[in-house]
Coordinates of C-alpha atoms in Angstrom, one line a residue:
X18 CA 0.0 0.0 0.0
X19 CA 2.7 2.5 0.7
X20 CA 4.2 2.3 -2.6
X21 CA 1.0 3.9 -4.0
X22 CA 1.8 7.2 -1.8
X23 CA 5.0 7.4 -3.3
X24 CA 4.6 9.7 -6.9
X25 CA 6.4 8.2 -9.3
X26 CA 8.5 10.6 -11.6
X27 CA 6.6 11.2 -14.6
X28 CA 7.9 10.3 -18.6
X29 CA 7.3 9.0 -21.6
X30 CA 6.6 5.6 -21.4
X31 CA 8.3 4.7 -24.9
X32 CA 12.0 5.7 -23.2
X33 CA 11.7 2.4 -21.2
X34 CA 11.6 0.2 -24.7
X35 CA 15.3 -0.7 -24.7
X36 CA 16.9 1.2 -27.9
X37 CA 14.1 3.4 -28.6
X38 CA 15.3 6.9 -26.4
X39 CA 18.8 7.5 -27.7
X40 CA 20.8 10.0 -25.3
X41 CA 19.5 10.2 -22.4
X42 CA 18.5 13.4 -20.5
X43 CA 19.6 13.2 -17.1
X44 CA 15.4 13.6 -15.9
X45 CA 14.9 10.6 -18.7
X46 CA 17.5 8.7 -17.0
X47 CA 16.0 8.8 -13.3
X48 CA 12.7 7.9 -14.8
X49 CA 14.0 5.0 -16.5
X50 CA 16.2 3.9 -13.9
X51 CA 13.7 4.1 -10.9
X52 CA 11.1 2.2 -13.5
X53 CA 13.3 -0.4 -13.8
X54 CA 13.8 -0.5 -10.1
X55 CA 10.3 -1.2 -9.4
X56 CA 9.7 -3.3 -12.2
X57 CA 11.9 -6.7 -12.2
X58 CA 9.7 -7.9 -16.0
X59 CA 11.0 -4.4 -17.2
X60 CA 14.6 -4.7 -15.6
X61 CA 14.8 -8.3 -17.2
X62 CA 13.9 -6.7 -20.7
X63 CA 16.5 -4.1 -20.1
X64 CA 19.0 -7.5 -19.4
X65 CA 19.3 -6.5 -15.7
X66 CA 19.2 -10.0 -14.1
X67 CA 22.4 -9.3 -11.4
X68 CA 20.0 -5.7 -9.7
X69 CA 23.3 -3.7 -10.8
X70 CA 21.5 -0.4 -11.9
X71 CA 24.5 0.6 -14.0
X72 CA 23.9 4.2 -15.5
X73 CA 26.5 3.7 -18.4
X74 CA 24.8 0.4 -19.2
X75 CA 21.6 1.8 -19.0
X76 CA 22.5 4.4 -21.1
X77 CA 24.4 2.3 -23.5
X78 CA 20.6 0.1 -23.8
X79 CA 18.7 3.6 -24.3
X80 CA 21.0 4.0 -27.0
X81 CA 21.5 1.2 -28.7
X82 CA 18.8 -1.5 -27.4
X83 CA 20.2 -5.1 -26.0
X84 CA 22.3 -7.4 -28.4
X85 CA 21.9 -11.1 -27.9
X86 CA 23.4 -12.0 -24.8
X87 CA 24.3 -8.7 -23.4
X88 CA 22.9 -9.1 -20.0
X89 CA 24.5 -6.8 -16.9

């Protein structure tokens, strides 16, 4: 129940499509990054399996989405 009193940052929802955003705006990447946080479907899409939110390989994934086996 708490995490419902919490606002969660606001953004476009198509920046957390792995690939899709390019560079990423600082703002873009706190959305993205605290999405992926509470989501652990949305983190495994982004190939975060180890729950190392890595801003360089988050932004690397905005940029250029998740080759085969590139998992964090």
């Amino acid at each position: 129940m708490q995490q419902y009193l919490i606002p969660l940052k606001t953004g476009d929802e198509r920046l957390l499509i792995p690939g899709w955003a390019g560079d990423l705006t600082n703002p873009e990447l706190e959305f993205v990054e605290e999405r992926l946080r509470r989501s652990r479907r949305l983190s495994k899409e982004w190939g975060i399996i180890s729950g190392g939110y890595n801003e360089a390989f988050i932004r690397q994934v905005a940029l250029d989405g998740l080759s085969p086996g590139g998992y964090d």
